[in-house]
């Protein structure tokens, strides 16, 4: 079974988060909390009442409005997404016992920047 979550817009990248942490620890914590709040707004819409069988493989599709941010900078935001899946109770933890791996693909969509997350249950046998 595959589950899909779509988060509209974009999340902070590694450079944004690093800058916030260098300003002061409170600003860094606030940035993390804000990014997780955004994720938490979308998770229940897509996964409410779903029982996921673990482990899973996660595919991230990053749709940016332009090519200004580097892929590694963009993909850092998976930290916020995974932590939000744990906080919301969808995942018991985000360790290797529950996540077998993930992949990232990057696209440009100036009119509809978003993040599509595909959670695919692994066949255990």
PDB file of C-alpha atoms in Angstrom:
ATOM      1  CA  UNK A   1       0.000   0.000   0.000  1.00  0.00           C
ATOM      2  CA  UNK A   2       1.226   3.514  -0.819  1.00  0.00           C
ATOM      3  CA  UNK A   3       0.078   6.647   1.008  1.00  0.00           C
ATOM      4  CA  UNK A   4       0.521  10.178  -0.306  1.00  0.00           C
ATOM      5  CA  UNK A   5       0.860  13.485   1.531  1.00  0.00           C
ATOM      6  CA  UNK A   6       1.075  16.837  -0.262  1.00  0.00           C
ATOM      7  CA  UNK A   7       2.446  19.894   1.534  1.00  0.00           C
ATOM      8  CA  UNK A   8       1.778  23.143  -0.303  1.00  0.00           C
ATOM      9  CA  UNK A   9       4.598  25.661  -0.635  1.00  0.00           C
ATOM     10  CA  UNK A  10       8.066  24.898   0.634  1.00  0.00           C
ATOM     11  CA  UNK A  11       9.837  24.322   3.919  1.00  0.00           C
ATOM     12  CA  UNK A  12      13.075  25.851   5.145  1.00  0.00           C
ATOM     13  CA  UNK A  13      16.210  24.354   3.685  1.00  0.00           C
ATOM     14  CA  UNK A  14      19.468  23.609   5.463  1.00  0.00           C
ATOM     15  CA  UNK A  15      20.861  27.102   4.833  1.00  0.00           C
ATOM     16  CA  UNK A  16      17.761  28.753   6.363  1.00  0.00           C
ATOM     17  CA  UNK A  17      17.851  26.477   9.386  1.00  0.00           C
ATOM     18  CA  UNK A  18      21.604  26.898   9.903  1.00  0.00           C
ATOM     19  CA  UNK A  19      21.267  30.687   9.724  1.00  0.00           C
ATOM     20  CA  UNK A  20      18.466  30.634  12.317  1.00  0.00           C
ATOM     21  CA  UNK A  21      20.573  28.490  14.671  1.00  0.00           C
ATOM     22  CA  UNK A  22      23.585  30.755  14.278  1.00  0.00           C
ATOM     23  CA  UNK A  23      21.472  33.772  15.185  1.00  0.00           C
ATOM     24  CA  UNK A  24      20.582  32.172  18.512  1.00  0.00           C
ATOM     25  CA  UNK A  25      19.292  28.851  19.831  1.00  0.00           C
ATOM     26  CA  UNK A  26      15.775  30.167  20.354  1.00  0.00           C
ATOM     27  CA  UNK A  27      15.441  31.320  16.775  1.00  0.00           C
ATOM     28  CA  UNK A  28      16.609  27.887  15.586  1.00  0.00           C
ATOM     29  CA  UNK A  29      14.077  26.127  17.808  1.00  0.00           C
ATOM     30  CA  UNK A  30      11.354  28.488  16.575  1.00  0.00           C
ATOM     31  CA  UNK A  31      12.242  27.742  12.929  1.00  0.00           C
ATOM     32  CA  UNK A  32      12.072  23.980  13.550  1.00  0.00           C
ATOM     33  CA  UNK A  33       8.735  24.316  15.373  1.00  0.00           C
ATOM     34  CA  UNK A  34       7.285  26.465  12.569  1.00  0.00           C
ATOM     35  CA  UNK A  35       8.315  24.001   9.856  1.00  0.00           C
ATOM     36  CA  UNK A  36       6.893  21.105  11.855  1.00  0.00           C
ATOM     37  CA  UNK A  37       3.655  23.057  12.422  1.00  0.00           C
ATOM     38  CA  UNK A  38       3.281  23.403   8.645  1.00  0.00           C
ATOM     39  CA  UNK A  39       3.824  19.656   8.180  1.00  0.00           C
ATOM     40  CA  UNK A  40       1.393  18.793  10.968  1.00  0.00           C
ATOM     41  CA  UNK A  41      -1.319  20.806   9.225  1.00  0.00           C
ATOM     42  CA  UNK A  42      -1.213  18.391   6.254  1.00  0.00           C
ATOM     43  CA  UNK A  43      -0.516  14.989   7.826  1.00  0.00           C
ATOM     44  CA  UNK A  44      -3.951  14.330   9.377  1.00  0.00           C
ATOM     45  CA  UNK A  45      -5.717  15.275   6.121  1.00  0.00           C
ATOM     46  CA  UNK A  46      -4.004  12.467   4.274  1.00  0.00           C
ATOM     47  CA  UNK A  47      -3.339   9.815   6.905  1.00  0.00           C
ATOM     48  CA  UNK A  48      -6.159  10.144   9.450  1.00  0.00           C
ATOM     49  CA  UNK A  49      -7.194   6.684  10.621  1.00  0.00           C
ATOM     50  CA  UNK A  50      -4.677   4.840   8.435  1.00  0.00           C
ATOM     51  CA  UNK A  51      -2.760   1.870   9.844  1.00  0.00           C
ATOM     52  CA  UNK A  52       0.673   1.740   8.236  1.00  0.00           C
ATOM     53  CA  UNK A  53       2.667  -1.490   8.203  1.00  0.00           C
ATOM     54  CA  UNK A  54       6.385  -0.999   8.742  1.00  0.00           C
ATOM     55  CA  UNK A  55       9.038  -0.802   7.438  1.00  0.00           C
ATOM     56  CA  UNK A  56       8.319   1.765   4.736  1.00  0.00           C
ATOM     57  CA  UNK A  57      10.221   3.404   1.894  1.00  0.00           C
ATOM     58  CA  UNK A  58       9.597   7.126   1.458  1.00  0.00           C
ATOM     59  CA  UNK A  59       9.819   9.007  -1.838  1.00  0.00           C
ATOM     60  CA  UNK A  60      10.032  12.785  -1.707  1.00  0.00           C
ATOM     61  CA  UNK A  61       9.099  14.876  -4.761  1.00  0.00           C
ATOM     62  CA  UNK A  62      10.222  18.468  -4.278  1.00  0.00           C
ATOM     63  CA  UNK A  63       8.510  21.010  -6.566  1.00  0.00           C
ATOM     64  CA  UNK A  64      10.322  24.345  -6.283  1.00  0.00           C
ATOM     65  CA  UNK A  65       9.291  27.649  -7.879  1.00  0.00           C
ATOM     66  CA  UNK A  66      12.771  28.075  -9.416  1.00  0.00           C
ATOM     67  CA  UNK A  67      16.258  26.537  -9.456  1.00  0.00           C
ATOM     68  CA  UNK A  68      17.834  28.829  -6.843  1.00  0.00           C
ATOM     69  CA  UNK A  69      18.159  26.287  -4.022  1.00  0.00           C
ATOM     70  CA  UNK A  70      20.510  23.306  -4.239  1.00  0.00           C
ATOM     71  CA  UNK A  71      18.929  19.839  -3.995  1.00  0.00           C
ATOM     72  CA  UNK A  72      20.791  18.942  -0.784  1.00  0.00           C
ATOM     73  CA  UNK A  73      19.608  22.184   0.797  1.00  0.00           C
ATOM     74  CA  UNK A  74      15.983  21.489  -0.195  1.00  0.00           C
ATOM     75  CA  UNK A  75      16.005  17.830   0.875  1.00  0.00           C
ATOM     76  CA  UNK A  76      17.117  18.725   4.406  1.00  0.00           C
ATOM     77  CA  UNK A  77      13.442  19.554   5.063  1.00  0.00           C
ATOM     78  CA  UNK A  78      12.721  15.810   5.231  1.00  0.00           C
ATOM     79  CA  UNK A  79      13.941  16.132   8.836  1.00  0.00           C
ATOM     80  CA  UNK A  80      10.920  18.312   9.627  1.00  0.00           C
ATOM     81  CA  UNK A  81       8.566  15.953   7.781  1.00  0.00           C
ATOM     82  CA  UNK A  82       9.839  12.792   9.474  1.00  0.00           C
ATOM     83  CA  UNK A  83       9.813  14.367  12.930  1.00  0.00           C
ATOM     84  CA  UNK A  84       6.224  15.512  12.285  1.00  0.00           C
ATOM     85  CA  UNK A  85       5.163  12.001  11.276  1.00  0.00           C
ATOM     86  CA  UNK A  86       6.497  10.780  14.633  1.00  0.00           C
ATOM     87  CA  UNK A  87       4.986  13.658  16.649  1.00  0.00           C
ATOM     88  CA  UNK A  88       1.580  13.123  15.029  1.00  0.00           C
ATOM     89  CA  UNK A  89       1.659   9.425  15.959  1.00  0.00           C
ATOM     90  CA  UNK A  90       1.661   8.170  12.360  1.00  0.00           C
ATOM     91  CA  UNK A  91       5.149   6.660  12.815  1.00  0.00           C
ATOM     92  CA  UNK A  92       6.290   5.169  16.149  1.00  0.00           C
ATOM     93  CA  UNK A  93       9.835   6.386  15.396  1.00  0.00           C
ATOM     94  CA  UNK A  94      11.878   7.499  12.383  1.00  0.00           C
ATOM     95  CA  UNK A  95      14.720   5.031  12.863  1.00  0.00           C
ATOM     96  CA  UNK A  96      15.882   2.260  10.540  1.00  0.00           C
ATOM     97  CA  UNK A  97      13.463  -0.222  12.089  1.00  0.00           C
ATOM     98  CA  UNK A  98      10.586   1.762  10.550  1.00  0.00           C
ATOM     99  CA  UNK A  99      12.146   3.437   7.496  1.00  0.00           C
ATOM    100  CA  UNK A 100      14.087   1.252   5.074  1.00  0.00           C
ATOM    101  CA  UNK A 101      15.162   4.193   2.938  1.00  0.00           C
ATOM    102  CA  UNK A 102      14.087   7.185   0.926  1.00  0.00           C
ATOM    103  CA  UNK A 103      14.690   8.891  -2.373  1.00  0.00           C
ATOM    104  CA  UNK A 104      14.392  12.456  -3.629  1.00  0.00           C
ATOM    105  CA  UNK A 105      13.454  13.925  -6.988  1.00  0.00           C
ATOM    106  CA  UNK A 106      13.397  17.623  -7.828  1.00  0.00           C
ATOM    107  CA  UNK A 107      11.120  19.533 -10.193  1.00  0.00           C
ATOM    108  CA  UNK A 108      10.269  23.136 -11.047  1.00  0.00           C
ATOM    109  CA  UNK A 109       6.663  24.352 -10.822  1.00  0.00           C
ATOM    110  CA  UNK A 110       6.550  28.156 -10.467  1.00  0.00           C
ATOM    111  CA  UNK A 111       2.771  28.203 -10.057  1.00  0.00           C
ATOM    112  CA  UNK A 112       2.399  25.384  -7.549  1.00  0.00           C
ATOM    113  CA  UNK A 113       5.477  24.765  -5.370  1.00  0.00           C
ATOM    114  CA  UNK A 114       4.867  21.784  -3.094  1.00  0.00           C
ATOM    115  CA  UNK A 115       6.267  18.636  -1.560  1.00  0.00           C
ATOM    116  CA  UNK A 116       4.744  15.268  -2.396  1.00  0.00           C
ATOM    117  CA  UNK A 117       5.565  12.459   0.005  1.00  0.00           C
ATOM    118  CA  UNK A 118       4.882   8.844  -0.959  1.00  0.00           C
ATOM    119  CA  UNK A 119       5.013   6.332   1.896  1.00  0.00           C
ATOM    120  CA  UNK A 120       5.239   2.803   0.543  1.00  0.00           C
ATOM    121  CA  UNK A 121       4.876  -0.226   2.769  1.00  0.00           C
ATOM    122  CA  UNK A 122       7.698  -2.717   2.201  1.00  0.00           C
ATOM    123  CA  UNK A 123       6.995  -6.353   1.488  1.00  0.00           C
ATOM    124  CA  UNK A 124       8.419  -8.281   4.439  1.00  0.00           C
ATOM    125  CA  UNK A 125       8.896 -11.912   3.734  1.00  0.00           C
TER     126      UNK A 125
END
